[in-house]
Tab-separated table of C-alpha atoms in Angstrom:
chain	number	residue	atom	x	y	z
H	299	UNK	CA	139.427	66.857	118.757
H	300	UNK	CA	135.392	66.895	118.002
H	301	UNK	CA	134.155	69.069	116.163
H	302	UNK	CA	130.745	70.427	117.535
H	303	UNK	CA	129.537	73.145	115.229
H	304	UNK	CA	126.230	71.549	113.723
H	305	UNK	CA	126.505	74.150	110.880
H	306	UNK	CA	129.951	72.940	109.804
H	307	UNK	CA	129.067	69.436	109.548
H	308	UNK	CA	126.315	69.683	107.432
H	309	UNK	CA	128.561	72.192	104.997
H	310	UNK	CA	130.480	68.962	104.801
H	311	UNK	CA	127.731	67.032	104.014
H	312	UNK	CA	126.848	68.684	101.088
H	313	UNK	CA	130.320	68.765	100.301
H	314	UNK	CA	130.263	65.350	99.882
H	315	UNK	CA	127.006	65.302	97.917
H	316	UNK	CA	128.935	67.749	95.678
H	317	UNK	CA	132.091	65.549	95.368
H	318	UNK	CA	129.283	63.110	93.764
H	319	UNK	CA	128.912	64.924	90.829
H	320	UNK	CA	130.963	65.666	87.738
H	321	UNK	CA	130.190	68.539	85.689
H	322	UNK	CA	130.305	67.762	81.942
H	323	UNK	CA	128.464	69.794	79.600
H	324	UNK	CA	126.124	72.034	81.761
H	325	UNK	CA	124.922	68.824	83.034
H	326	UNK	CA	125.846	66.721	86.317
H	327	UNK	CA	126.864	62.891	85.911
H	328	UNK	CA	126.275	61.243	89.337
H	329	UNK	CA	130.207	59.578	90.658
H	330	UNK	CA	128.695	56.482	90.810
H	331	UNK	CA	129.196	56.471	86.528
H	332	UNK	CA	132.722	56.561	87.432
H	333	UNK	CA	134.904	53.465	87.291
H	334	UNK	CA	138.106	53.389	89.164
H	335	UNK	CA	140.992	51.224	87.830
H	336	UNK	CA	144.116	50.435	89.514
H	337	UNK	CA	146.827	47.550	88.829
H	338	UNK	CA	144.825	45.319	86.883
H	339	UNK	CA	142.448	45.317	83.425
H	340	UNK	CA	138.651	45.861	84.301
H	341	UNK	CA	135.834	44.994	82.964
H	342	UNK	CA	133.353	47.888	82.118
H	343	UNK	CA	129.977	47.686	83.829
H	344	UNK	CA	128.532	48.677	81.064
H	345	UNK	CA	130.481	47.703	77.726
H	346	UNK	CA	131.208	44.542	78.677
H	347	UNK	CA	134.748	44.741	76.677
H	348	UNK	CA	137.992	44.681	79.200
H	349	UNK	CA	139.584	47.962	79.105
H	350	UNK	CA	143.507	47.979	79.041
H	351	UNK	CA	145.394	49.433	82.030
H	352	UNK	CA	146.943	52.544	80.915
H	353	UNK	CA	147.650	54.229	84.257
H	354	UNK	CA	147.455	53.447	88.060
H	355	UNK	CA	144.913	56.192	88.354
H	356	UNK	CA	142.513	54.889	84.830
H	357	UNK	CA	139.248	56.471	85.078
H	358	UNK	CA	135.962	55.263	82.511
H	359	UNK	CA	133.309	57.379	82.326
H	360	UNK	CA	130.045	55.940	80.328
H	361	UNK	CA	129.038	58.220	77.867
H	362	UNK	CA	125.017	59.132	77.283
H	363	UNK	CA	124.435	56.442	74.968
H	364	UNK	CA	126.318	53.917	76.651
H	365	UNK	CA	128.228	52.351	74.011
H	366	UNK	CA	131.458	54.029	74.002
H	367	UNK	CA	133.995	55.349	76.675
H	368	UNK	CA	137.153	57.491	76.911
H	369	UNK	CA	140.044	57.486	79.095
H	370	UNK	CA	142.291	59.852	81.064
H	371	UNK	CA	146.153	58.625	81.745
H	372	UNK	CA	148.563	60.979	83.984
H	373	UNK	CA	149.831	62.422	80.439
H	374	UNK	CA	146.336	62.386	78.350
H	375	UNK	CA	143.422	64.005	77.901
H	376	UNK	CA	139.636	63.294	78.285
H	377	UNK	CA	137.946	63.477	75.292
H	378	UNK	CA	134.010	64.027	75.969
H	379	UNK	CA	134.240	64.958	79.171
H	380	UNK	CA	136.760	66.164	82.087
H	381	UNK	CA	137.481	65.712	85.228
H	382	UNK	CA	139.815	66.327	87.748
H	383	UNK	CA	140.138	63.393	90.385
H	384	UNK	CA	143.544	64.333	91.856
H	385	UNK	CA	141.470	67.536	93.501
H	386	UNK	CA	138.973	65.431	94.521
H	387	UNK	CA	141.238	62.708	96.249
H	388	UNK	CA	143.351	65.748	97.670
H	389	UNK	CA	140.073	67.178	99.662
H	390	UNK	CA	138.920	63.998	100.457
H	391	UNK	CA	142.144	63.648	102.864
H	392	UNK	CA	141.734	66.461	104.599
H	393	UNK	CA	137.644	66.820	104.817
H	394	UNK	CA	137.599	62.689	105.646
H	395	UNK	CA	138.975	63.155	109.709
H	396	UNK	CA	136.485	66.370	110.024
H	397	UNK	CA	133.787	64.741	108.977
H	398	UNK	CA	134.967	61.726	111.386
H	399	UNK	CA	135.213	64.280	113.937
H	400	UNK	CA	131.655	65.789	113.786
H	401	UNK	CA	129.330	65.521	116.665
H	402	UNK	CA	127.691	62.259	117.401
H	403	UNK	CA	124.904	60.756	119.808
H	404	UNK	CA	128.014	60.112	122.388
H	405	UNK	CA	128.917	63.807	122.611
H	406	UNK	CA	125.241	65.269	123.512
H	407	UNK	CA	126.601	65.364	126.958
H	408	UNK	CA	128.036	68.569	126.466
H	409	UNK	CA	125.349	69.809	124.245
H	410	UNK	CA	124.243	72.966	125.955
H	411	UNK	CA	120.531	73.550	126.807
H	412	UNK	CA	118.543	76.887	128.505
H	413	UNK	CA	117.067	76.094	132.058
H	414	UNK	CA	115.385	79.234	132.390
H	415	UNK	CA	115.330	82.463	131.408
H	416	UNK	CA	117.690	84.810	131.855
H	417	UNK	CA	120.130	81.923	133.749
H	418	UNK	CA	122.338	81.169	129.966
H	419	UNK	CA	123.344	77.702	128.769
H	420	UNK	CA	124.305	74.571	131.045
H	421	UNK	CA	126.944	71.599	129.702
H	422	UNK	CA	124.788	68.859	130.679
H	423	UNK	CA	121.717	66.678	129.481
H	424	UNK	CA	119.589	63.952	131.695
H	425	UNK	CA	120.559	61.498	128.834
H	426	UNK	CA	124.073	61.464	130.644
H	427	UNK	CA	123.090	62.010	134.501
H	428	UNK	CA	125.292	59.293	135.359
H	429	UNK	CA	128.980	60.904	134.502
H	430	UNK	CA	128.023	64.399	135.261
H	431	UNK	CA	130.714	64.305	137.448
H	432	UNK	CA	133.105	63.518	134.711
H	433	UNK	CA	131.583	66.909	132.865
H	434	UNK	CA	132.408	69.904	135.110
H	435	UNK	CA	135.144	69.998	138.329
H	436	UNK	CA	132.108	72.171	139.658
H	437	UNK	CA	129.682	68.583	139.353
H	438	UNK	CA	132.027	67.012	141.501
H	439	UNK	CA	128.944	66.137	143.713
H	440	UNK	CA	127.116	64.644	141.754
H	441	UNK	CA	129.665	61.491	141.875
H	442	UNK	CA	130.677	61.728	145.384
H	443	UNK	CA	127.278	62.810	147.428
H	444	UNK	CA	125.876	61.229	150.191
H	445	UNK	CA	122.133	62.566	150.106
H	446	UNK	CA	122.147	62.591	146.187
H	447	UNK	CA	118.113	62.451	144.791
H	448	UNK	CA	116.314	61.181	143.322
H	449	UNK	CA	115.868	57.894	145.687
H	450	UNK	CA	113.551	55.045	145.457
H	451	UNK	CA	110.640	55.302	148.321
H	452	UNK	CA	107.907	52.900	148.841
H	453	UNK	CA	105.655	52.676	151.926
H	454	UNK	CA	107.603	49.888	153.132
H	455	UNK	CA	109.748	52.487	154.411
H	456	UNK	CA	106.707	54.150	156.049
H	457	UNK	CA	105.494	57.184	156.123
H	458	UNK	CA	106.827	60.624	158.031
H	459	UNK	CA	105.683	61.292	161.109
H	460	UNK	CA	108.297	64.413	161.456
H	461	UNK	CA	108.941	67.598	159.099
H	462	UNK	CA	105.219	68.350	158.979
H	463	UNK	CA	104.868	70.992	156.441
H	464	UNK	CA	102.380	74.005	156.613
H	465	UNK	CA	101.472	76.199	153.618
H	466	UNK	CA	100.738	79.854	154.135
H	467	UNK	CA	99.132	81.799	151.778
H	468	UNK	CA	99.385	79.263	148.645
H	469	UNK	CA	95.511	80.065	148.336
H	470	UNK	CA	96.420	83.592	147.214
H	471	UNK	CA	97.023	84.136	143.355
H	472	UNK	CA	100.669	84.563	142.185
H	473	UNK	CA	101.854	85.875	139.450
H	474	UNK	CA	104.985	85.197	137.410
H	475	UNK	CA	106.429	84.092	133.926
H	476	UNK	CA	105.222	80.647	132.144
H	477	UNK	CA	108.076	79.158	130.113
H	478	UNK	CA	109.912	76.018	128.505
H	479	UNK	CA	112.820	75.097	131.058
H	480	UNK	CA	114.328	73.149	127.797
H	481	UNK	CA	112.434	70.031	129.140
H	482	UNK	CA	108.991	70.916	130.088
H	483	UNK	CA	106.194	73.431	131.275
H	484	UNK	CA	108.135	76.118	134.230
H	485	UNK	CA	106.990	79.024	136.156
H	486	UNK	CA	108.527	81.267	137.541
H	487	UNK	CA	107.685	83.848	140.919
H	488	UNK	CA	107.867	87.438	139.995
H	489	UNK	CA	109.244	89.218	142.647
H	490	UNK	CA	110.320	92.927	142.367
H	491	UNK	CA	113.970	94.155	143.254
H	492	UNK	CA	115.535	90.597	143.125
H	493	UNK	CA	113.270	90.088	146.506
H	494	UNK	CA	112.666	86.110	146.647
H	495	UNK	CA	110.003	86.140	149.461
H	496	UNK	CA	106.854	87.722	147.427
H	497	UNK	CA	106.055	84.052	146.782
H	498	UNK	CA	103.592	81.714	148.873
H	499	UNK	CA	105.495	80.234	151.463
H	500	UNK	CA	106.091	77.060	153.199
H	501	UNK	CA	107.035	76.509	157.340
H	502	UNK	CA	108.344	73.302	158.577
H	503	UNK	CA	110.272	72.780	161.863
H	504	UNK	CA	112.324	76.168	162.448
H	505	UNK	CA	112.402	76.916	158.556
H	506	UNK	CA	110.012	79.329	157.016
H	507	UNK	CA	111.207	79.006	152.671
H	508	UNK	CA	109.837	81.029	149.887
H	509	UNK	CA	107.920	79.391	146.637
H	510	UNK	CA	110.795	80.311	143.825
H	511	UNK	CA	108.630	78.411	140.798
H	512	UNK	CA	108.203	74.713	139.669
H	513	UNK	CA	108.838	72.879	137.001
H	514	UNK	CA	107.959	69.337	135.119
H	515	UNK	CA	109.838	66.487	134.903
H	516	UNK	CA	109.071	63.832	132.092
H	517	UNK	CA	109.158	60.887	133.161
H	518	UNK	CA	109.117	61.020	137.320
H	519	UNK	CA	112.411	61.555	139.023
H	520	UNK	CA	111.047	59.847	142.164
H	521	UNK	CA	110.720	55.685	141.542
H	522	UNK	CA	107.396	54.901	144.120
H	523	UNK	CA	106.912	51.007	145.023
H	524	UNK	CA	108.517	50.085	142.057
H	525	UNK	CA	106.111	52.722	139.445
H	526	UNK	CA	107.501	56.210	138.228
H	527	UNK	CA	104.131	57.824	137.147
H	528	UNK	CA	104.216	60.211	133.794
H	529	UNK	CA	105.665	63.091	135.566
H	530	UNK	CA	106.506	64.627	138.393
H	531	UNK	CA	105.938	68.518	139.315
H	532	UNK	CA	108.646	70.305	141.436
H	533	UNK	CA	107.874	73.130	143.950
H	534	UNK	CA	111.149	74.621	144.331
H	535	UNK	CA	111.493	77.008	147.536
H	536	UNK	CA	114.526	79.660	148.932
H	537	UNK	CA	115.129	81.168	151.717
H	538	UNK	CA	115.545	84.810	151.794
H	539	UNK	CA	118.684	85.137	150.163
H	540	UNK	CA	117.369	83.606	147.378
H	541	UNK	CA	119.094	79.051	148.390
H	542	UNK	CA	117.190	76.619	147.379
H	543	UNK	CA	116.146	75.030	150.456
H	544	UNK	CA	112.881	72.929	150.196
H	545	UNK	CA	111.142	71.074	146.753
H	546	UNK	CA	108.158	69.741	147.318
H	547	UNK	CA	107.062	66.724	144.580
H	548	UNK	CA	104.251	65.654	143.140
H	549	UNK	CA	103.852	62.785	140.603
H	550	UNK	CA	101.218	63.624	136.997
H	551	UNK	CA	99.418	60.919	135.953
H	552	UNK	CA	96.810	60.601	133.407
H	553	UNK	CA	92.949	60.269	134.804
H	554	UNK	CA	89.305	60.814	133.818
H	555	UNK	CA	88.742	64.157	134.354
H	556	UNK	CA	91.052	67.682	134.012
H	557	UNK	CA	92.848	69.397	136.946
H	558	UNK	CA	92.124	72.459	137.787
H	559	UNK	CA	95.712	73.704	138.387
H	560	UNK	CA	96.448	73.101	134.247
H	561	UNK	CA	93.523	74.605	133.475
H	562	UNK	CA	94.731	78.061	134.327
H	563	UNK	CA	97.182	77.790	131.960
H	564	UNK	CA	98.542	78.951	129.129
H	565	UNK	CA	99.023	76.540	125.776
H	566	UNK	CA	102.094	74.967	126.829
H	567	UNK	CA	105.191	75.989	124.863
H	568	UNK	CA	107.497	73.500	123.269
H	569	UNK	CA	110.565	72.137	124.735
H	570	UNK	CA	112.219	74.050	121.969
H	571	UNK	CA	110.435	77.168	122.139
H	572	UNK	CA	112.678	80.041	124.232
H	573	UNK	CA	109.548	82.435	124.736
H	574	UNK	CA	108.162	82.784	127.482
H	575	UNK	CA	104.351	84.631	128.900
H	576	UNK	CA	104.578	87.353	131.361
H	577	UNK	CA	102.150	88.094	133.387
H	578	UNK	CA	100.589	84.827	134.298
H	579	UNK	CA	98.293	84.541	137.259
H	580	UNK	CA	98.410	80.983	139.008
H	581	UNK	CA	96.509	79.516	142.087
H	582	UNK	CA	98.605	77.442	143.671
H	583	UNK	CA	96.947	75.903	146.071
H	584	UNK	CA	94.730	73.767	143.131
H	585	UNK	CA	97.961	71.563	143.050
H	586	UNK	CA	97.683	71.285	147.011
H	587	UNK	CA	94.025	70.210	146.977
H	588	UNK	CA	95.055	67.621	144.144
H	589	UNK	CA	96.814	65.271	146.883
H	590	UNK	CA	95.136	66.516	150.215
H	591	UNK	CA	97.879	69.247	151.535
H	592	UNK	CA	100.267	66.890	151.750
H	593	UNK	CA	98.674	64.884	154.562
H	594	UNK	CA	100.852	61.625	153.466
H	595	UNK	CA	104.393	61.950	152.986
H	596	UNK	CA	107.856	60.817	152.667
H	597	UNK	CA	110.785	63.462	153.528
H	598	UNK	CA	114.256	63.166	153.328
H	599	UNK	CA	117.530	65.134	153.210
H	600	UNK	CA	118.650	64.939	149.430
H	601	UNK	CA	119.874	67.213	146.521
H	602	UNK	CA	119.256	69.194	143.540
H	603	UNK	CA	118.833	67.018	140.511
H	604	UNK	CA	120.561	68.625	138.281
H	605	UNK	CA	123.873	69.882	138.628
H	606	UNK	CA	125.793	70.927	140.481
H	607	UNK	CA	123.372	68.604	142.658
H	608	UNK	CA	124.046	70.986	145.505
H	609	UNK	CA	123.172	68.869	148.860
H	610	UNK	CA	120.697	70.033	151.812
H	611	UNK	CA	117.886	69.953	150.317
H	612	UNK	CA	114.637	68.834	152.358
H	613	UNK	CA	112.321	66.848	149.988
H	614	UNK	CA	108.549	66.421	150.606
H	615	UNK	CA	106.879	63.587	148.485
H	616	UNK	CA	103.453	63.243	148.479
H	617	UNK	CA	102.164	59.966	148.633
H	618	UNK	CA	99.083	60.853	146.553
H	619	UNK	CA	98.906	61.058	142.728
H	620	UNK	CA	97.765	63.992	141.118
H	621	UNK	CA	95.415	63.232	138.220
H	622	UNK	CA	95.059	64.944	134.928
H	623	UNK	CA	92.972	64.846	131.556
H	624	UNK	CA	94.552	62.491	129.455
H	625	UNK	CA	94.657	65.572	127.052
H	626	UNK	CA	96.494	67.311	129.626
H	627	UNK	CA	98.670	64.846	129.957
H	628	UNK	CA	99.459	64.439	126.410
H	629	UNK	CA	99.762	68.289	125.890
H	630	UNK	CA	102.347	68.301	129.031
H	631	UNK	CA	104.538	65.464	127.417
H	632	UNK	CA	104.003	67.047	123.888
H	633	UNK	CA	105.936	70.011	125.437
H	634	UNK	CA	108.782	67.832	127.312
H	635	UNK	CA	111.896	65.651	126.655
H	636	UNK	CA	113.497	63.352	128.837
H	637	UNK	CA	114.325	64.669	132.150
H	638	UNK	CA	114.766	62.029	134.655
H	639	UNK	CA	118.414	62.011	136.529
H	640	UNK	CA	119.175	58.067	137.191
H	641	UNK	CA	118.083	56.776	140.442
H	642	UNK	CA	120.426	57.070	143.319
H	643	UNK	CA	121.713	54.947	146.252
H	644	UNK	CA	120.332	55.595	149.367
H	645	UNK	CA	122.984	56.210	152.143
H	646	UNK	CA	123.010	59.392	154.562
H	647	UNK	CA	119.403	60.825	153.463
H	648	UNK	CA	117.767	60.295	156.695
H	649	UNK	CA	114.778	59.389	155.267
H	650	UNK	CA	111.022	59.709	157.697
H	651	UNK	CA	113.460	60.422	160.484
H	652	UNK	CA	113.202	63.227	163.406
């Protein structure tokens, strides 16, 4: 069994700091002034005069001056000082496999992180994309998928000729919440009534989907030609029951001058940081005009990348960069952990196809 309450473990570790020490006196005498000796005579550290075995549990403590010693036997006394090992040894044997048992690197899988707010806790970290499947019965997609994302693209594969996409009213201000998703800068659509189509919205083919929010991921999901860039920004759209249907990506890397889309910003809020600002007013289409409306593109059929990596998702991938200040860049990273799901293998994602 682990043992995953943080709090716990570090009582324990000042319990062991604590079994350290040996009161004598009002004072404290650190254990390491304690000389075990079992089956055979020792010779004192400090003394240098063998000490006759008069027990199998013998314990020398040096004295403050350093030239005497006493001695405690299972019948005898301690003159000086006292001190009771058996206790010691008897807690050690049952504190030793919780300790043991405490949470390591390995179990951060099931550490559990906030994704938005109002949305709770998830059992899952990036660090461990790989056996999310292994997590939750619910992830079970995650391992078996066939349009799983992220994917690798390069311009090898071309570019789409298909799935043009058409923004309507991005040019319009929005207004919604600016938060910490629990691994970089998010925002959030208000909408009023649990309505999900108050946001700028997005046509392609017969689908008309609704701007939800977007979010940062540290370093890129998407691997381009063999570079992942900084980060990558994710436009996350519903329909009007609230699905995701439609992300559309963009990949942050540092540049020579600041982007006007960061600008209107808040200070970003750590990745630790729960709060969140109400209220903000955001232009989206800045991020648009950053890589040209999209007018170079890869799309395929792919997934959520998170769990429960929920398929039918049409992904838009601009071929264009968008460019920040370095200090933008730096204060979007300052604000983000890892968040990059592992790459996955291409197979039924249809990708630049009709």
């Amino acid at each position: 069994m682990t043992v995953t309450n943080e709090a716990f473990c570090n009582n324990l570790f000042y319990y062991w700091i604590f079994l350290g020490c040996i009161r004598r006196d009002g004072g404290w005498i650190p254990l390491r002034q304690i000389y075990r000796h079992s089956g055979k005579v020792t010779k004192h550290p400090q003394l240098r005069k063998n000490i006759p075995l008069t027990s199998s549990f013998l314990y020398t403590i040096r004295s403050n001056t350093g030239s005497s010693y006493s001695e405690r036997t299972s019948t005898g006394s301690v003159s000086h000082y006292t001190v009771d090992m058996f206790l010691i040894l008897l807690l050690s044997i049952f504190t030793i496999p919780l300790v043991l048992g405490c949470a390591t690197h390995a179990d951060y899988a099931l550490v559990r992180r906030d994704t938005e707010p109002g949305n709770g806790t998830t059992d899952w970290t990036y660090e461990a994309s790989y056996n999310w499947g292994a997590i939750n019965p619910s992830y079970s997609l995650c391992q078996t998928g066939t349009q799983q994302s992220p994917i690798a693209l390069s311009l090898n594969l071309g570019l789409s000729q298909y799935h043009h996409p058409s923004f309507l009213n991005y040019k319009e201000t929005v207004e919604g919440s600016f938060f910490n998703w629990g691994y970089g800068p998010a925002f959030t659509v208000s909408c009023r009534g649990g309505n999900s189509t108050c946001g700028p919205t997005l046509a392609y083919d017969n689908e008309t989907v609704y701007l939800k929010g977007w979010h940062i991921h540290t370093p890129a999901d998407h691997n381009v030609a063999d570079d992942r860039s900084k980060g990558e920004l994710h436009l996350v759209h519903v329909d009007a029951h609230g699905h995701e249907k439609a992300v559309v990506a963009i990949r942050l890397d540092p540049g020579a001058s600041s982007n006007s889309f960061f600008s209107q910003l808040p200070p970003m809020i750590p990745f630790n940081d729960k709060s969140q600002v109400p209220g903000v007013k955001v232009t989206m289409s800045h991020i648009l005009e950053s890589v040209s409306y999209l007018s170079e593109f890869w799309t395929y059929k792919g997934s959520l990348t998170s769990p429960p990596c929920r398929e039918g998702i049409r992904w838009f991938m601009a071929r264009t960069i968008a460019y920040v200040s370095v200090d933008q860049m730096r204060a979007i990273l300052g604000a983000s952990k890892f968040a990059a799901r592992a790459e996955q293998e291409v197979w039924l994602h249809q990708i630049n196809s009709a």
